[in-house]
Amino acid sequence: MNIDHEYRTDISNGWTRKHILGLQDLSKDELNIILNQASEFKRLAAIGETKLTPLSGTVVANLFFEPSTRTRVSFGLAAKRLSADTVDFSSSGSSLSKGESFVDTAKTIEAMGVSYVVVRHKTPGAPQLLAQHLDANILNAGDGTHEHPTQALLDIFTIREHFGKIEGLTVTLVGDILHSRVARSNIWGLKKLGAHVIVCGPTTLIPSEISNLGVEVSNNLDDVISRTDCLNLLRIQFERQRGHFFPSIREYAHLFGMNKQRINKAKEDVLILAPGPINRGVEITPDVADGPHSVILGQVSNGLIIRMACLYLLHLQRTASLGIPG
Amino acid sequence: MKSILIKNGHIVDPSQNLDQQANLLIEDSKIKGLCDETTTADEVIDASGLIVSPGFIDIHVSLCEPGFEEDETIESGTAAALAGGVTSLGCMPNTSPVVDDRSSAEFILLQAARAANCHVFPLGAVTKNHEGKELAEIGQLVAGKAVGFTDADQPIENAEIMRCALQYTRMFDRPILNRAQVPELAEKGQMHEGFHSTVLGLKGIPAAAEEIMVNRDIALAELTRGRIHLMCISTQNSVSQIRRAKQKDIHVTADVTPHHLTLTDQMLETYDPHYKVLPPLRSQEHIDALIEGLKDGTIDAICSDHTPHASEKKTDEIIGADFGIIGLETLLPVCLQSLITPGHLTWSELIRKLTCGPAKILGLSKGTLAEGADADITLINPDIKYQLDPVSLKSSSQNTPFLGKELQGRAEIVLVSGEVRYRAEK
Ligand SMILES: [Zn+2]
């Protein structure tokens, strides 16, 4: 099979960025290049072209300093679909095992012939740090409470797939905005593509300065639901709450959970997204999660092609900068 | 009896309201006074183009010895002080063991005498082992020549302990130096809480964490008539509270660091741990309020909060990195950049904050060129421009965000007790 030419031309034209560290840095055009590239991979997958070869002979390292099975598997599979070899490093404990710093660890792994590094870390800025110290192209797979660009891109991709556009839509992010890297990345991406973004949650979980990012702030889901085209229900991370951000799970579910009653107040074609493992009965009731408005599983498969698109674009940049003909 | 004549300098001594071109005579390690052209001396120092100032006094310096010699020693730290124009420093008790008894204070004096760089004044701990539970042996520490009391960067959390400390130190007429920060509001915080912490995903420390404790300390100083000194204040509201307290004649003084006058929380955008300090770098409106506070006398002194860390402690990851930067060798140029160049303060006003201001806080008979005073003198070259390069630093640590930056102004010649102890390299 030789379909390489097709996905190499025009779609990716204009991609020059070495790293994907967050959506704050990316322009509208760059966001569209990634989304279009992902569409192309989705089209190829639909016609059975699941094993592509552009990255054959290269090594992608997945450095996971924070546990996440789903994201790690998704990135690993994305690399394999593009025929890259992969090395995995995961360490859930302290990233600073005595004497060896995070950068040292990454450099050691890079020395094994790695060209692309996918990094997940509990410290905000960790991918930026690697970008300063490594030659490899860095792809941020989530840095603390800072950004999670591929998750946001897959959310945005899913929304665009459903509505055929982003511009003019109203997207409401519900839940723990304070601790959410997914929310931050989504806000940057959605705003640049022309959406109106509402963040909605208890006052304790919405940073007061968030409105300066150009989003609308609401503490009442019922007030905003009827104007919302897409609801993105962020996961409540119980381990971060330690009991003082809201009084009880029951009360949270009562105020911000998505259930039948609320669906009835929503637009007829409202789209419901939920990144990551959901707490059924908290952010969303099972009937809604499995109902017609929800695209939760579709998000998972879109995650794979978004990650393929990101790796592929980094590969294009690398070969171009090394002067290897495309 | 040896004499030194400092000729043709611009003498700026706020303690006597001196700001004029003149010659200064030193005899037998003491200031003799101004003199005319015809005076002769054993040694003549040409101070043309230089400002002749009382030696700087920095009352917030960590020298790290004993216990953390990988960061700094009394010898390296006092050498850094001299290179920064500092002739007297208040040495933080945050060593290991903590300076909470007489022998620890005496050890510092012994090491400082051996180093023979600048004068070192030990500060004693307020509580045993900085634990905030029981008062340290404050009377014994005074006997060991401690000039003030502080738990260094550890805020005194318990209000009852603070009340007792303020009452107890009244017997010795010594101040308590506190770094105001409510621990539970600052827990796990990495930077100022505001727009930038929101974007960067770093946990913020709200301005209120400082302001609440500033308010508490002022109330306790009023209650006890003790002397409270608030170190490294950083917010608008702290400045206005202190201003009001001074109007009510409460015994409160305050200082600020040069980096809090220059750098904002926006610098953290690079996630560079060299911008991670306590209190955190704030936003511009806070800086403006601090400058106002310096102008109207609400803030008495500028201190470096020199906090050396060996490079492995300023790890690359921002969350694991220790707080704090070194500051002795950048004290003057950073003040010049943030206060003199934009026209906020005159040289005389700045020198006041670096000399008689801090001397008064600790009750030191220093910071003046008056007749009979110790001849501790800093000759400032205000015009020289240079790059801060790591090799030239005298401190054994290099944790400063100013490395590689273009700076202006430095100490050219420094005298301690009438002896030339430092000359800048050409
Ligand atoms: Zn300090």
Tab-separated table of N, CA and C in Angstrom, chain A residues 24 95-96 101-103 121-125 128-129 132-133 143-146 184 188 207-210 212-213 242, chain B residues 187-188 190 192-203 269-273 312 315-321:
chain	number	residue	atom	x	y	z
A	24	GLN	N	-2.098	27.109	24.366
A	24	GLN	CA	-1.896	28.555	24.537
A	24	GLN	C	-1.001	29.104	23.426
A	95	SER	N	9.290	11.859	41.242
A	95	SER	CA	10.006	11.958	39.974
A	95	SER	C	11.487	12.142	40.221
A	96	LEU	N	11.828	12.580	41.401
A	96	LEU	CA	13.237	12.769	41.693
A	96	LEU	C	13.732	11.613	42.543
A	101	SER	N	17.837	13.810	38.371
A	101	SER	CA	16.731	14.724	38.151
A	101	SER	C	15.880	14.221	37.006
A	102	PHE	N	14.727	14.815	36.894
A	102	PHE	CA	13.796	14.524	35.810
A	102	PHE	C	14.468	14.702	34.447
A	103	VAL	N	15.216	15.809	34.302
A	103	VAL	CA	15.877	16.071	33.023
A	103	VAL	C	16.934	15.006	32.738
A	121	HIS	N	3.488	14.595	33.334
A	121	HIS	CA	4.196	14.889	34.580
A	121	HIS	C	3.304	15.681	35.514
A	122	LYS	N	3.510	15.512	36.801
A	122	LYS	CA	2.653	16.211	37.764
A	122	LYS	C	3.053	17.677	37.944
A	123	THR	N	4.229	18.056	37.450
A	123	THR	CA	4.684	19.436	37.609
A	123	THR	C	4.342	20.273	36.383
A	124	PRO	N	3.609	21.369	36.554
A	124	PRO	CA	3.398	22.263	35.417
A	124	PRO	C	4.740	22.737	34.859
A	125	GLY	N	4.850	22.826	33.558
A	125	GLY	CA	6.090	23.302	32.961
A	125	GLY	C	7.101	22.203	32.655
A	128	GLN	N	7.969	21.983	28.990
A	128	GLN	CA	8.765	23.152	28.588
A	128	GLN	C	10.224	22.925	28.949
A	129	LEU	N	10.415	22.350	30.122
A	129	LEU	CA	11.764	22.076	30.611
A	129	LEU	C	12.478	21.083	29.692
A	132	GLN	N	13.666	22.593	26.524
A	132	GLN	CA	14.905	23.371	26.646
A	132	GLN	C	16.148	22.487	26.634
A	133	HIS	N	16.025	21.272	27.143
A	133	HIS	CA	17.216	20.460	27.374
A	133	HIS	C	17.419	19.311	26.390
A	143	ASP	N	0.565	18.203	31.932
A	143	ASP	CA	1.535	18.645	32.940
A	143	ASP	C	0.815	19.284	34.115
A	144	GLY	N	0.703	18.516	35.166
A	144	GLY	CA	0.086	19.011	36.395
A	144	GLY	C	-1.275	19.612	36.119
A	145	THR	N	-1.509	20.794	36.661
A	145	THR	CA	-2.782	21.462	36.428
A	145	THR	C	-2.648	22.527	35.337
A	146	HIS	N	-1.648	22.377	34.471
A	146	HIS	CA	-1.395	23.397	33.459
A	146	HIS	C	-2.158	23.136	32.159
A	184	ARG	N	-8.099	24.262	30.931
A	184	ARG	CA	-7.235	25.334	30.420
A	184	ARG	C	-6.976	25.151	28.929
A	188	TRP	N	-8.233	27.721	25.701
A	188	TRP	CA	-7.372	28.334	24.673
A	188	TRP	C	-7.824	27.909	23.273
A	207	PRO	N	-11.171	29.563	39.484
A	207	PRO	CA	-10.250	30.639	39.874
A	207	PRO	C	-10.806	32.001	39.474
A	208	SER	N	-10.643	32.969	40.365
A	208	SER	CA	-11.293	34.261	40.135
A	208	SER	C	-10.777	34.947	38.877
A	209	GLU	N	-9.547	34.651	38.478
A	209	GLU	CA	-8.976	35.360	37.333
A	209	GLU	C	-9.344	34.729	35.991
A	210	ILE	N	-10.097	33.639	36.020
A	210	ILE	CA	-10.337	32.904	34.786
A	210	ILE	C	-11.100	33.758	33.767
A	212	ASN	N	-10.537	36.613	32.873
A	212	ASN	CA	-9.595	37.350	32.032
A	212	ASN	C	-9.124	36.546	30.821
A	213	LEU	N	-9.472	35.279	30.769
A	213	LEU	CA	-9.177	34.502	29.569
A	213	LEU	C	-10.308	34.651	28.549
A	242	ARG	N	-10.215	16.924	49.060
A	242	ARG	CA	-9.983	16.851	50.499
A	242	ARG	C	-11.086	17.544	51.305
B	187	GLU	N	-0.170	26.955	51.759
B	187	GLU	CA	0.216	25.548	51.651
B	187	GLU	C	0.296	25.114	50.193
B	188	LYS	N	1.429	24.526	49.830
B	188	LYS	CA	1.692	24.031	48.486
B	188	LYS	C	1.712	25.136	47.428
B	190	GLN	N	3.054	27.996	44.985
B	190	GLN	CA	4.315	28.122	44.255
B	190	GLN	C	4.589	29.559	43.849
B	192	HIS	N	2.487	33.827	43.302
B	192	HIS	CA	1.385	34.728	43.616
B	192	HIS	C	0.079	34.229	42.990
B	193	GLU	N	-0.973	34.276	43.743
B	193	GLU	CA	-2.268	33.878	43.194
B	193	GLU	C	-2.861	35.025	42.406
B	194	GLY	N	-3.088	34.785	41.125
B	194	GLY	CA	-3.633	35.830	40.271
B	194	GLY	C	-3.811	35.290	38.870
B	195	PHE	N	-3.824	36.186	37.924
B	195	PHE	CA	-4.047	35.788	36.537
B	195	PHE	C	-2.999	34.771	36.070
B	196	HIS	N	-1.734	35.047	36.369
B	196	HIS	CA	-0.680	34.169	35.829
B	196	HIS	C	-0.685	32.784	36.457
B	197	SER	N	-0.975	32.697	37.754
B	197	SER	CA	-1.057	31.361	38.365
B	197	SER	C	-2.213	30.589	37.743
B	198	THR	N	-3.268	31.283	37.390
B	198	THR	CA	-4.417	30.638	36.755
B	198	THR	C	-4.020	30.043	35.407
B	199	VAL	N	-3.291	30.820	34.617
B	199	VAL	CA	-2.890	30.340	33.296
B	199	VAL	C	-1.853	29.220	33.407
B	200	LEU	N	-0.923	29.363	34.327
B	200	LEU	CA	0.193	28.417	34.400
B	200	LEU	C	-0.167	27.127	35.124
B	201	GLY	N	-1.297	27.117	35.803
B	201	GLY	CA	-1.664	25.908	36.521
B	201	GLY	C	-0.805	25.664	37.741
B	202	LEU	N	-0.258	26.733	38.310
B	202	LEU	CA	0.530	26.597	39.538
B	202	LEU	C	-0.296	27.096	40.709
B	203	LYS	N	-0.198	26.396	41.832
B	203	LYS	CA	-1.007	26.803	42.977
B	203	LYS	C	-0.522	28.152	43.493
B	269	GLU	N	6.237	32.655	33.878
B	269	GLU	CA	5.808	32.083	32.597
B	269	GLU	C	6.793	31.064	32.042
B	270	THR	N	8.067	31.273	32.331
B	270	THR	CA	9.095	30.358	31.831
B	270	THR	C	9.255	29.150	32.751
B	271	TYR	N	8.522	29.107	33.840
B	271	TYR	CA	8.660	28.055	34.852
B	271	TYR	C	10.086	27.982	35.402
B	272	ASP	N	10.821	29.070	35.320
B	272	ASP	CA	12.193	29.083	35.816
B	272	ASP	C	12.158	29.171	37.350
B	273	PRO	N	12.695	28.142	38.031
B	273	PRO	CA	12.630	28.135	39.502
B	273	PRO	C	13.375	29.307	40.138
B	312	GLU	N	21.625	21.773	43.148
B	312	GLU	CA	20.704	20.632	43.168
B	312	GLU	C	19.426	20.931	43.953
B	315	THR	N	16.113	22.604	41.797
B	315	THR	CA	15.952	21.603	40.742
B	315	THR	C	15.252	22.220	39.550
B	316	ASP	N	15.300	21.493	38.442
B	316	ASP	CA	14.680	22.024	37.233
B	316	ASP	C	13.164	22.101	37.344
B	317	GLU	N	12.591	21.164	38.061
B	317	GLU	CA	11.132	21.174	38.183
B	317	GLU	C	10.722	22.229	39.181
B	318	ILE	N	9.774	23.043	38.823
B	318	ILE	CA	9.448	24.168	39.703
B	318	ILE	C	8.844	23.723	41.028
B	319	ILE	N	8.058	22.659	41.033
B	319	ILE	CA	7.398	22.268	42.282
B	319	ILE	C	8.390	21.712	43.302
B	320	GLY	N	9.419	21.016	42.844
B	320	GLY	CA	10.391	20.469	43.783
B	320	GLY	C	11.418	21.490	44.260
B	321	ALA	N	11.531	22.600	43.554
B	321	ALA	CA	12.610	23.553	43.838
B	321	ALA	C	12.381	24.285	45.153
